[in-house]
Short mmCIF file of C-alpha atoms in Angstrom, two decimals:
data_model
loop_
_atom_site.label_atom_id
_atom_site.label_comp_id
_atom_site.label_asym_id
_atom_site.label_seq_id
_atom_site.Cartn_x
_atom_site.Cartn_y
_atom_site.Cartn_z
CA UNK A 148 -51.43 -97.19 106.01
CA UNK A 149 -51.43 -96.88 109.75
CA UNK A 150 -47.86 -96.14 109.39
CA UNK A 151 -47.86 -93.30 107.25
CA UNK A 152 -50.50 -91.33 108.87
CA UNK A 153 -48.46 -91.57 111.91
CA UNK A 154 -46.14 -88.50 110.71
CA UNK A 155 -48.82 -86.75 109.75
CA UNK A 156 -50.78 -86.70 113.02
CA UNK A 157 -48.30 -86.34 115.25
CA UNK A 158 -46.81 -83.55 113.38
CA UNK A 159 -49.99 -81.69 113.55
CA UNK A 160 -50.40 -82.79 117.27
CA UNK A 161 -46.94 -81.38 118.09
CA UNK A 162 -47.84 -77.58 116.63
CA UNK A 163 -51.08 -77.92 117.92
CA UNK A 164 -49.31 -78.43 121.81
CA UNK A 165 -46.21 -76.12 121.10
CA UNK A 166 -48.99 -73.15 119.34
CA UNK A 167 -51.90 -73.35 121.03
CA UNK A 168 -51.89 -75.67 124.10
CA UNK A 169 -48.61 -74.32 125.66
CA UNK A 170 -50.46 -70.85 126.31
CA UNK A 171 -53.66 -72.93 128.06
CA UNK A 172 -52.14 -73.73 131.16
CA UNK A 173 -52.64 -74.82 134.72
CA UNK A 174 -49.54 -73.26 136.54
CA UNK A 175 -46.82 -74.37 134.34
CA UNK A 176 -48.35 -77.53 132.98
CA UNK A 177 -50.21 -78.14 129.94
CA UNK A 178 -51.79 -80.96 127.92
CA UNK A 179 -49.34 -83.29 126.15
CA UNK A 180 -51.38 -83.99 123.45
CA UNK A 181 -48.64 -86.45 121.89
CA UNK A 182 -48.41 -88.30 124.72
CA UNK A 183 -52.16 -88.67 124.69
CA UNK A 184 -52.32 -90.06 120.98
CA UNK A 185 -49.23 -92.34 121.75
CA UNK A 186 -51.11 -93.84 124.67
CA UNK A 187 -54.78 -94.26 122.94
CA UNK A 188 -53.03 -95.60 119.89
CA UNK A 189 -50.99 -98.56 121.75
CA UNK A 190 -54.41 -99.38 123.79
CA UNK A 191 -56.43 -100.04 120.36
CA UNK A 192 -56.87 -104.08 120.23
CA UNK A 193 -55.81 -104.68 116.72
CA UNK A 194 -53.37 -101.61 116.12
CA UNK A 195 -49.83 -102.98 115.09
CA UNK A 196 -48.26 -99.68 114.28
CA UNK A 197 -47.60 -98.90 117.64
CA UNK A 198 -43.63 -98.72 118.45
CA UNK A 199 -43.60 -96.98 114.92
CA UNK A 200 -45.97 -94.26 116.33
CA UNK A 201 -43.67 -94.04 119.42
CA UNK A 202 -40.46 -93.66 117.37
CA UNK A 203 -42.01 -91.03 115.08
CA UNK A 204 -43.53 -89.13 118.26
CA UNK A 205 -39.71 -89.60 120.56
CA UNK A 206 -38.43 -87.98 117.17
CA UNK A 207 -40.81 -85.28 116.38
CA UNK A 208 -40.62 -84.07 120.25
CA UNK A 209 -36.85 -84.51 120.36
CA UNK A 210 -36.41 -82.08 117.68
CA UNK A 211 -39.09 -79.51 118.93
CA UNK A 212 -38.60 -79.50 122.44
CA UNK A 213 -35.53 -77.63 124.50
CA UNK A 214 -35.01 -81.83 126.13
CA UNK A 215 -32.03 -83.53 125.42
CA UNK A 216 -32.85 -86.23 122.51
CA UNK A 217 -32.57 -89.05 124.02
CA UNK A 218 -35.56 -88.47 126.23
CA UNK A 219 -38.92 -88.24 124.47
CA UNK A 220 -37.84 -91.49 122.10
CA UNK A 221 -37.45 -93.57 125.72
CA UNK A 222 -40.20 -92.24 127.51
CA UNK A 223 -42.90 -92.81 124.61
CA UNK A 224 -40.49 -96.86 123.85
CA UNK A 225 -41.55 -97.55 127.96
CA UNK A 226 -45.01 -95.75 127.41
CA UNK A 227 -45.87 -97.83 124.19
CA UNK A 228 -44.83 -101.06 126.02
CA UNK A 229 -46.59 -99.90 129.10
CA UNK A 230 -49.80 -100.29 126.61
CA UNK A 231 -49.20 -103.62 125.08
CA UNK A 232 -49.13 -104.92 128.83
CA UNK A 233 -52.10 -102.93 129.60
CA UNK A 234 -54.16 -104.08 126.78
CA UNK A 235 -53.15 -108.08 127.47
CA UNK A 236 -53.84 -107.56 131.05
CA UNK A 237 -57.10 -105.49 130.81
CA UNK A 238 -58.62 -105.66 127.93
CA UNK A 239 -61.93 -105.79 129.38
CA UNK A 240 -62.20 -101.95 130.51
CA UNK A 241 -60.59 -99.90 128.13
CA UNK A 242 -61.31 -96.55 129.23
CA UNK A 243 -59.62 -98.03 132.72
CA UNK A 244 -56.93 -99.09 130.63
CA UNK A 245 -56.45 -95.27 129.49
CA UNK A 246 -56.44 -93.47 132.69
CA UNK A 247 -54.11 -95.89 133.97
CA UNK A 248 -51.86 -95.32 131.10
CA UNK A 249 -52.04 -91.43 131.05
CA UNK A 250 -51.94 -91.85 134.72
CA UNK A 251 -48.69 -93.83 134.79
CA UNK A 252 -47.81 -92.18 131.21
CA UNK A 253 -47.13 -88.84 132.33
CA UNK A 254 -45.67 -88.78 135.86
CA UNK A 255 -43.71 -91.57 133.64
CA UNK A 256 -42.58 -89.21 131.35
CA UNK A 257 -42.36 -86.12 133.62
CA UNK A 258 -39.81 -88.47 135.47
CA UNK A 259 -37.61 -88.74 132.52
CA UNK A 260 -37.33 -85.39 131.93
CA UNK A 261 -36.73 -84.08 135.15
CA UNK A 262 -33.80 -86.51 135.12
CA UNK A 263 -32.58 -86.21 131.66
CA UNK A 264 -32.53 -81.95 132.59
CA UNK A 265 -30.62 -82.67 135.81
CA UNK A 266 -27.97 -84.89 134.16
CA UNK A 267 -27.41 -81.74 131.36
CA UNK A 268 -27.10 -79.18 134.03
CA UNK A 269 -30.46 -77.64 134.65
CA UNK A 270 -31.47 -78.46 138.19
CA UNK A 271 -34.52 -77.73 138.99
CA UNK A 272 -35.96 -79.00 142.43
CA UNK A 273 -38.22 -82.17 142.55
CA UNK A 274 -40.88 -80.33 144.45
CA UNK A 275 -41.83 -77.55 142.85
CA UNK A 276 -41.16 -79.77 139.27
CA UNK A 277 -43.93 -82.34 140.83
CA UNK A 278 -46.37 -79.32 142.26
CA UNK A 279 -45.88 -76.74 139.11
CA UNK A 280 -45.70 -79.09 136.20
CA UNK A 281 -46.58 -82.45 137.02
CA UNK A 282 -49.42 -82.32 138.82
CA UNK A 283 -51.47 -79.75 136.36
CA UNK A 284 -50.36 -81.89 133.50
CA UNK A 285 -51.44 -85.22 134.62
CA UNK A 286 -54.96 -83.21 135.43
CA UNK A 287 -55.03 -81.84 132.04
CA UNK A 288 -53.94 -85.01 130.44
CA UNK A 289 -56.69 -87.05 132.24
CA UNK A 290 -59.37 -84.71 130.93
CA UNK A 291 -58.56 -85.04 127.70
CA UNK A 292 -57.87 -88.95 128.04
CA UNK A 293 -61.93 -89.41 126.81
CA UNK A 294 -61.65 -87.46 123.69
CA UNK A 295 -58.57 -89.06 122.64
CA UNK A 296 -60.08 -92.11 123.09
CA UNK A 297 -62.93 -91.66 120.95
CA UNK A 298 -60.57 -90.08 118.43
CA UNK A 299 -58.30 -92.53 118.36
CA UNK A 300 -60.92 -95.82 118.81
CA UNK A 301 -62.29 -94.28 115.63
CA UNK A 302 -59.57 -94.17 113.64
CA UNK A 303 -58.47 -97.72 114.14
CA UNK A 304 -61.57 -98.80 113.25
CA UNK A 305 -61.45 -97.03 109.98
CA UNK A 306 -58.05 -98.32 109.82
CA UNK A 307 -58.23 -101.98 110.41
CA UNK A 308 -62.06 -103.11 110.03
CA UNK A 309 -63.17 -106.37 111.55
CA UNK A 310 -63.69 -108.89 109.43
CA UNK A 311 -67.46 -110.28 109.08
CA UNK A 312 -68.23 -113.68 108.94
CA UNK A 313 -70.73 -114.56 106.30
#
């Protein structure tokens, strides 16, 4: 089940950040809203679905965005495994858990694509990249880390209940 509404939501995630995010921004950065559900879906304790939400999401944003394939479907593999580690190592504050992980997340990602656009011929200096885009993203991002949380602490408790002990 947790598998098949993974489509679904990022697919609505992705025209919600390509329609209506991409004109609210900070400079040239804007919330990555996909990155955002990726990261509050690996940091749910009992969530399984995980890489398949990465895959779908590396997909989904390799087809809609102007970066080279490869790209989005590594950076959201090394962000879903940047989770697991995160949720064995501190899986007594998970909101801490979250800003580290959109923290480390997007400059993560932002990385990725900076170099997978230099290796296809669009050089754009690491400076202005970090003070333009970057920067107002990873503000954005952390803003928004809380209501994804919720969102997404929610939903895996809808989607995998704890068992009661009778």
């Amino acid at each position: 089940m947790a598998f098949a509404l993974g489509f679904p939501i990022i697919a609505l995630l992705t025209i919600l950040q390509s329609a209506l995010f991409s004109h609210m921004q900070l400079y040239q950065g804007y919330a990555d809203l996909v990155l955002l559900a990726v990261i509050a879906w690996g940091l749910q304790p009992r969530v399984e679905a995980d890489w398949h939400w990465a895959v779908i999401a590396g997909l989904v944003m390799g087809f809609t965005s102007g970066l080279p394939f490869f790209a989005p479907v590594l950076g959201y593999l090394l962000i879903v495994s940047l989770t697991r580690g995160l949720r064995m190592i501190v899986w007594q504050s998970p909101m801490l858990s979250m800003f580290v992980a959109v923290f480390v997340g997007t400059l993560l990602m932002h990385a990725i694509d900076w170099v997978a656009l230099r290796l296809v011929g669009n050089p754009m200096p690491f400076l202005p990249a970090l003070q333009l885009i970057t920067l107002p993203t990873l503000f954005l991002n952390l803003l928004l880390a809380v209501i994804f949380w919720g969102i997404f602490q929610d939903l895996a408790n809808w989607l995998y209940p704890t068992e009661l002990m009778v």
